Every structure is written in C-alpha cells, then in structure tokens.
Coordinates of C-alpha atoms and ligand atoms in Angstrom, one line a residue:
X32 CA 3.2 -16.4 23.7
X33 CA 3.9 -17.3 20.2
X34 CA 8.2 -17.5 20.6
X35 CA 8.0 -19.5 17.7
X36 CA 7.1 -17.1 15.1
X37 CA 10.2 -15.4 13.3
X38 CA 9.2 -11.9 11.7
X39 CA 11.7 -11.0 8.9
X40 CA 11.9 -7.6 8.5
X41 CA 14.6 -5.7 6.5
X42 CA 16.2 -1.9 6.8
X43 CA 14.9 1.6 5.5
X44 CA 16.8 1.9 2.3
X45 CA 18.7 5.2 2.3
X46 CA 17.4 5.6 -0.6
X47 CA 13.3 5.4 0.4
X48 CA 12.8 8.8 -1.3
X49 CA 13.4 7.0 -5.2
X50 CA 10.4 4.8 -4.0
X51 CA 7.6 3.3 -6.4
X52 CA 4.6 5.5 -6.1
X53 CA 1.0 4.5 -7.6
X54 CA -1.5 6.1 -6.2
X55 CA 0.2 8.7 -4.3
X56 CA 2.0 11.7 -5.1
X57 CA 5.8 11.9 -3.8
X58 CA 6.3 14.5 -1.3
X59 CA 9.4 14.4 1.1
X60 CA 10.1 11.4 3.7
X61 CA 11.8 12.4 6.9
X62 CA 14.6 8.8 6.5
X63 CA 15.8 9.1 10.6
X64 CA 11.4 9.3 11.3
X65 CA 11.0 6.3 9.0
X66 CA 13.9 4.6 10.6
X67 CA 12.6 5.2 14.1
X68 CA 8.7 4.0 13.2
X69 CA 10.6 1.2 11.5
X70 CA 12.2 0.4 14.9
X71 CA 9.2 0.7 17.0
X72 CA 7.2 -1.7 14.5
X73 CA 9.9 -4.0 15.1
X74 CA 9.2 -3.4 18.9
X75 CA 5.6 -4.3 18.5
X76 CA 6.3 -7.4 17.3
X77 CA 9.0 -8.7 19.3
X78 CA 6.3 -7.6 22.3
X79 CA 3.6 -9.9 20.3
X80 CA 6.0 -12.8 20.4
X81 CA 8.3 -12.9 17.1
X82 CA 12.0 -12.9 17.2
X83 CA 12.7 -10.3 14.8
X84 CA 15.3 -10.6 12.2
X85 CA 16.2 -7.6 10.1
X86 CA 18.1 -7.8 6.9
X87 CA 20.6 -5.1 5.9
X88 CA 19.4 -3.2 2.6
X89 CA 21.3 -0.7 0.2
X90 CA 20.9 2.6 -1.4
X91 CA 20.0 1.3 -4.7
X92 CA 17.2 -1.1 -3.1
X93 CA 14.6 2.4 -2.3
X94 CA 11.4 -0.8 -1.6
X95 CA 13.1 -2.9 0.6
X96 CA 11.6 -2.2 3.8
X97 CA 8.9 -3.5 2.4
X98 CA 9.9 -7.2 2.2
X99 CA 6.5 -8.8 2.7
X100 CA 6.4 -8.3 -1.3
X101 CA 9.0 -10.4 -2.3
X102 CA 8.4 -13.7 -0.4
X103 CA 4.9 -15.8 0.9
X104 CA 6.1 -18.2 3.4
X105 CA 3.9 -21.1 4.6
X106 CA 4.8 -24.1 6.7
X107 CA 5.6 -26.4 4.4
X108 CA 7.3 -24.0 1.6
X109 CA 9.2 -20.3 0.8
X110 CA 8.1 -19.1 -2.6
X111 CA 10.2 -16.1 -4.0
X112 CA 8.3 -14.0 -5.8
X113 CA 8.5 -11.9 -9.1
X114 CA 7.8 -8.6 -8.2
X115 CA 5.6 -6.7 -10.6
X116 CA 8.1 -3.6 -10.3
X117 CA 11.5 -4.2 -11.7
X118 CA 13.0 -1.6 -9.6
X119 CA 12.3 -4.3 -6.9
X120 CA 13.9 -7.1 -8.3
X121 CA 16.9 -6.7 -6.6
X122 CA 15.6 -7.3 -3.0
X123 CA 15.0 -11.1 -4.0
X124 CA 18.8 -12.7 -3.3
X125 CA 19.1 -11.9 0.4
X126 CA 15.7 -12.4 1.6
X127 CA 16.0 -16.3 -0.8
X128 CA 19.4 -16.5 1.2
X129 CA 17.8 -16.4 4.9
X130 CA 14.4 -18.2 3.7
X131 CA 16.6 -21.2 2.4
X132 CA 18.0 -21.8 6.2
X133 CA 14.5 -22.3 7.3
X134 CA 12.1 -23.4 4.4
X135 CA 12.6 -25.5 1.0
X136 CA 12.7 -22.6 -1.9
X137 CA 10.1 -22.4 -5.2
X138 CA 10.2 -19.5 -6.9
X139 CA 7.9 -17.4 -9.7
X140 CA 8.9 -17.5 -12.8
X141 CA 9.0 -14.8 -15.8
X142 CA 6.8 -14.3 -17.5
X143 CA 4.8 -14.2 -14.0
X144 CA 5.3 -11.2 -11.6
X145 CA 3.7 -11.5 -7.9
X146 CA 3.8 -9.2 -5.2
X147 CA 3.4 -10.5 -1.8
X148 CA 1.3 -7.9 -0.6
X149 CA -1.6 -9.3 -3.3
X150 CA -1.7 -12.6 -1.0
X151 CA -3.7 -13.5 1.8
X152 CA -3.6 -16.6 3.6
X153 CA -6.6 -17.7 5.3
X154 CA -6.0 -21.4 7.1
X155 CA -5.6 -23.4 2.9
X156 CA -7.4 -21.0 1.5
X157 CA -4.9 -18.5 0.0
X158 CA -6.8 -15.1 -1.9
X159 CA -4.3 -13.6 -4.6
X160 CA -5.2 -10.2 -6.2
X161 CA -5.0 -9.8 -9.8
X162 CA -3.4 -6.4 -9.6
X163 CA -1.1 -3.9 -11.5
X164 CA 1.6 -5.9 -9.7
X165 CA 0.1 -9.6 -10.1
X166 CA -0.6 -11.1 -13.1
X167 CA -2.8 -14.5 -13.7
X168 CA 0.6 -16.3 -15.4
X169 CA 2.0 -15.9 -11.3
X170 CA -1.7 -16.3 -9.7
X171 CA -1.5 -20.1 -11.5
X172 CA 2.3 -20.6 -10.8
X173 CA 1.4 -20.4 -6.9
X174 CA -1.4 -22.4 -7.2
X175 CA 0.5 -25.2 -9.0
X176 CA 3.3 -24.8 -6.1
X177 CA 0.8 -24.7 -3.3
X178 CA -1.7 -27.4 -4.2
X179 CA 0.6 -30.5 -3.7
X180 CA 0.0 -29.1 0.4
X181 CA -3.7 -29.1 0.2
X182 CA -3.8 -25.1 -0.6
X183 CA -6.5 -23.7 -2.5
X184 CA -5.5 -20.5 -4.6
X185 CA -8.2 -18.2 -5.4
X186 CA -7.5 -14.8 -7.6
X187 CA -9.4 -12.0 -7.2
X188 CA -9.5 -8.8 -9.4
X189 CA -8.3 -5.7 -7.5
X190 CA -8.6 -2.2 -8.3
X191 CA -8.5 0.9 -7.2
X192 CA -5.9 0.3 -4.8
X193 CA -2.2 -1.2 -4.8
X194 CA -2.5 -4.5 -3.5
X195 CA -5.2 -7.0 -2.5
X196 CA -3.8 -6.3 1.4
X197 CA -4.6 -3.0 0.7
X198 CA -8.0 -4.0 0.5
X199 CA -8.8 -6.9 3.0
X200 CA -6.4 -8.3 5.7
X201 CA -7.6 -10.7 8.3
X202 CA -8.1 -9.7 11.8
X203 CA -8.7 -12.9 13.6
X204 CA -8.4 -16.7 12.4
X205 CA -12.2 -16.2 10.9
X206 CA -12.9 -12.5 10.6
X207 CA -11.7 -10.3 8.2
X208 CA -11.4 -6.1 7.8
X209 CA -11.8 -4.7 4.0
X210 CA -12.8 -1.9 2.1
X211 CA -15.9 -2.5 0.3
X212 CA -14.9 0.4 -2.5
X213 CA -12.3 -1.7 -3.2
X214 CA -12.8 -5.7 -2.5
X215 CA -16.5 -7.2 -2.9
X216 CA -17.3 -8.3 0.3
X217 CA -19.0 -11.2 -1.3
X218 CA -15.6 -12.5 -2.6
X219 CA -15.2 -13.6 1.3
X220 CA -18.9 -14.6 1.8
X221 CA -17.8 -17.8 4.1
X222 CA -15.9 -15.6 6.9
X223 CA -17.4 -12.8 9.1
X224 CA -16.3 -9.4 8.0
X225 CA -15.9 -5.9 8.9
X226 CA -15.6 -3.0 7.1
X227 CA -13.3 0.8 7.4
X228 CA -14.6 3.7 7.7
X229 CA -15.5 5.2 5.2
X230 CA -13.2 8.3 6.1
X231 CA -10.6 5.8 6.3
X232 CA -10.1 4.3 2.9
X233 CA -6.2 3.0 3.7
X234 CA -7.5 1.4 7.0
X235 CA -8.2 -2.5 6.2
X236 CA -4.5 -3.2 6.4
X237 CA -3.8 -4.6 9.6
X238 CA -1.2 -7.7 11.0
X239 CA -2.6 -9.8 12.6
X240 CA 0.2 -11.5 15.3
X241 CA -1.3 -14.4 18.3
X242 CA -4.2 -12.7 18.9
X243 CA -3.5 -9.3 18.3
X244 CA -3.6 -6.8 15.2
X245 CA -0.7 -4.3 14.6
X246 CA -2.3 -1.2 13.2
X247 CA -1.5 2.0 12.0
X248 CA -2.6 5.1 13.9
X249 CA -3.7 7.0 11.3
X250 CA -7.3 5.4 11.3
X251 CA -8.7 6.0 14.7
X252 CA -12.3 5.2 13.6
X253 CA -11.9 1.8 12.3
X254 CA -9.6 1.1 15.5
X255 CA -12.4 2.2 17.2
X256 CA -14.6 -0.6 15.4
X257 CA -12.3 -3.7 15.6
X258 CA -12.1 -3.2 19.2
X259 CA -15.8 -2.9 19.7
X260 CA -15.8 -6.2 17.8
X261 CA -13.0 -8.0 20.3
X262 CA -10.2 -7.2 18.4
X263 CA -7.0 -6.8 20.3
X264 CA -5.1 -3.5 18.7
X265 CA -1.2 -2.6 18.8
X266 CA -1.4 0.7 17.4
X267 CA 1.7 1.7 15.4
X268 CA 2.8 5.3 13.9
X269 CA 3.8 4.5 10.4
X270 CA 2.6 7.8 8.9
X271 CA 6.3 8.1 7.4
X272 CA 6.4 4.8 5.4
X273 CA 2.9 5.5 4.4
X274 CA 4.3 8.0 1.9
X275 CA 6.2 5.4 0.0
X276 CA 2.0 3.5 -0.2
X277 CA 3.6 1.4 2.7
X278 CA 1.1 0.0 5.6
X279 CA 1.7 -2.8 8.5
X280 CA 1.3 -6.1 6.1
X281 CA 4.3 -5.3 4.0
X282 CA 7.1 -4.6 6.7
X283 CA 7.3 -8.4 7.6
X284 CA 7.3 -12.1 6.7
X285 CA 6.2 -13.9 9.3
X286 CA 6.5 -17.6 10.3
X287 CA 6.8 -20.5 12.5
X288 CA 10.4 -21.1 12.9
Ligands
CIR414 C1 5.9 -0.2 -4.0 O1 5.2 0.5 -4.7 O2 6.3 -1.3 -4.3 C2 6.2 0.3 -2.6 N1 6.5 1.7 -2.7 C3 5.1 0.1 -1.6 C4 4.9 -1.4 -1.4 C5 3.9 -1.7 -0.3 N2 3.8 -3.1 -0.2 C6 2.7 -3.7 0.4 O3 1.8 -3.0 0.8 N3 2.7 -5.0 0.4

C-alpha cells in the first residue's frame, strides 16, 4: 500500500505562538497539544503508506510545521519556493538540503514569492493561486520550470482565504472538494466536484494519500458528504495548528521516493 511515497514533515517550532496570522486573530496555542496532533498526523500517514521523515526546526522558524509552503515536488523535479512571508524564509535551506538527495533542485526567484499551499497538482495540470502570498512573476517562473515535463500551469485569482488549498484540494485522482465563496467552481469545470458546507467554510482542505483523504475533525458535515460520495476519510484533530491558519495540506510534502 503505497511504501513508496515519502511524506516530509518537519517539527512544531517552539516558537508556533510568533506565527503569521491573516485571517485569524491570535489567541493562545497549547505547544505539547500541537506537538501531540502533530504526532498523530504523522501516524495517519505512516498508516496510509508513507515513510515519514521529519525535519528538526528552531525557535526562530515559528511556520515551519508547515513545510508544504516552501517546496512543490513532482516526479521529475523539487522547486524551492519564495515564500510570500519573509518571516518564512528561513525554513528554505534544510528542507532544499533533504529534497536535493532525492529530486534535481529549481528554485523561485526574487522578485517572485510562492507559497506551496497556493498549488495544486491535478495529474499535468498544476492550479496556482494568485494570492497575498503568490504573485504572477512566481505563477510564470513555475510554469517556465514545469513545462519542459509536459505540465500545464494555470493561475487562478484567490480571495478571501489564505491559500488556493484553502479553497479546493482534491479528494480523488478526478474529484475535487472546494468552497464555492471562495474558488469558482467553474475554474475546474473538466473534473467532478464537491462542495463544504456551508457551516464549514475551512473544510475543502483535505490530503488526499492512496486512496484515502486525511481530514480534519473539525468539519463533521462535509466528512459526512465525502463519504456519502465514496470517499475514504482519516479523520485527524488539528484544531491546535488551526490557530496558526494551519490545515492537513500544509504539514507535508509528499512523494514517490
Ligand atoms: C502562515 O501564515 O504562513 C502560516 N501561519 C500558516 C500556513 C499554512 N499553510 C498552508 O495552508 N499551506
């Protein structure tokens, strides 16, 4: 059951409470509960089939459990990205150091910033959010580094919400999950999709791993709907990590080894 997938994940920075906040207002994160959901994400994974690498972080790194932002890994190529929060910069030379074992490296260049949580990969067809994080000088960058593979880049304006993941993830290889308040569904006209509930506007990020989605436990409702729809669910508590605008997307790269 997928043994070859690698999911990079990296440490709950001691310093998570410093966090870059957008759309939320800081209140207090519990570090030992973030830890522990950390772990048990972790476990979810390594029961969906990835070996699970975690990368040490620091104090002065508050994002870094968040690592999906600062890398997009396909088969034939790593790119290391720019993130659009400078704060964040500093995650980017350990997570290039363990990509570099296992992919060739290309990375985004100033003046392009790019967060990896703006960039869905469908099969070629890769969807990048124009976003407070992303901007169009990084959307072209990828698709220049992507195209010699046969990868189509398509950017997409996002608001209302942090990243295009925040919006639309995919929840098998031809169905997607997105929040029509903040994604036009007609942006993804070729591939079936399903929407949140309403109730639930933080609930269209889900990881999809094999054949199954991790998904947070804090939306019930839409749970309720991808499984009605054949969706196979690993629910996860990550109600601690949410506070820092984190979901499921964003604590992992994943890839075949
Ligand atoms: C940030 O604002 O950069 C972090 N506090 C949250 C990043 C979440 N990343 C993601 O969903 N891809």
């Amino acid at each position: 059951m997928g043994s070859d997938l690698i999911a990079l994940t990296r440490d709950v920075s001691a310093g998570i409470a410093r966090c870059e906040l957008t759309h939320l207002a800081r209140v207090p994160i519990d570090l030992d509960r973030a830890r522990a959901q950390h772990d048990a994400y972790e476990t979810a994974l390594t029961a969906l089939g990835c070996r699970v690498e975690r990368l040490r972080s620091s104090d002065d790194m508050p994002d870094s459990v968040f690592i999906e932002d600062v890398a997009i890994v396909v088969d034939e190529l790593a790119v290391v990205t720019r993130p659009g929060a400078e704060s964040r910069r500093a995650e980017l030379p350990a997570v290039e150091q363990a990509l570099a074992l296992r992919r060739p490296i290309a990375r985004i260049e100033p003046p392009g910033t790019l967060d990896g949580g703006d960039v869905l990969v469908v099969g070629r067809e890769v969807f990048v959010g124009q976003s407070g994080r992303t901007n169009r000088e990084a959307i072209d960058q990828l698709g220049r580094l992507l195209r010699p593979f046969e990868y189509q880049v398509h950017g997409l304006a996002v608001t209302g919400c942090l990243h295009l993941k925040s919006a639309v993830t995919l929840v098998r290889a031809d169905c997607l999950l997105l929040n029509p308040a903040w994604i036009a569904r007609n942006c993804f006209s070729a591939y079936e999709c399903l929407e949140v509930d309403a109730r639930e506007p933080y609930g269209a990020n889900a990881l999809l791993v094999s054949d199954a989605v991790v998904y947070p436990s804090a939306h019930p409702r839409t749970r309720e709907r991808l499984v009605a729809n054949g969706v196979k669910v690993t629910g996860v508590d990550v109600s601690e990590l949410a506070k820092a605008e984190g979901a499921v997307t964003c604590c992992s790269v994943i890839f075949k080894s």
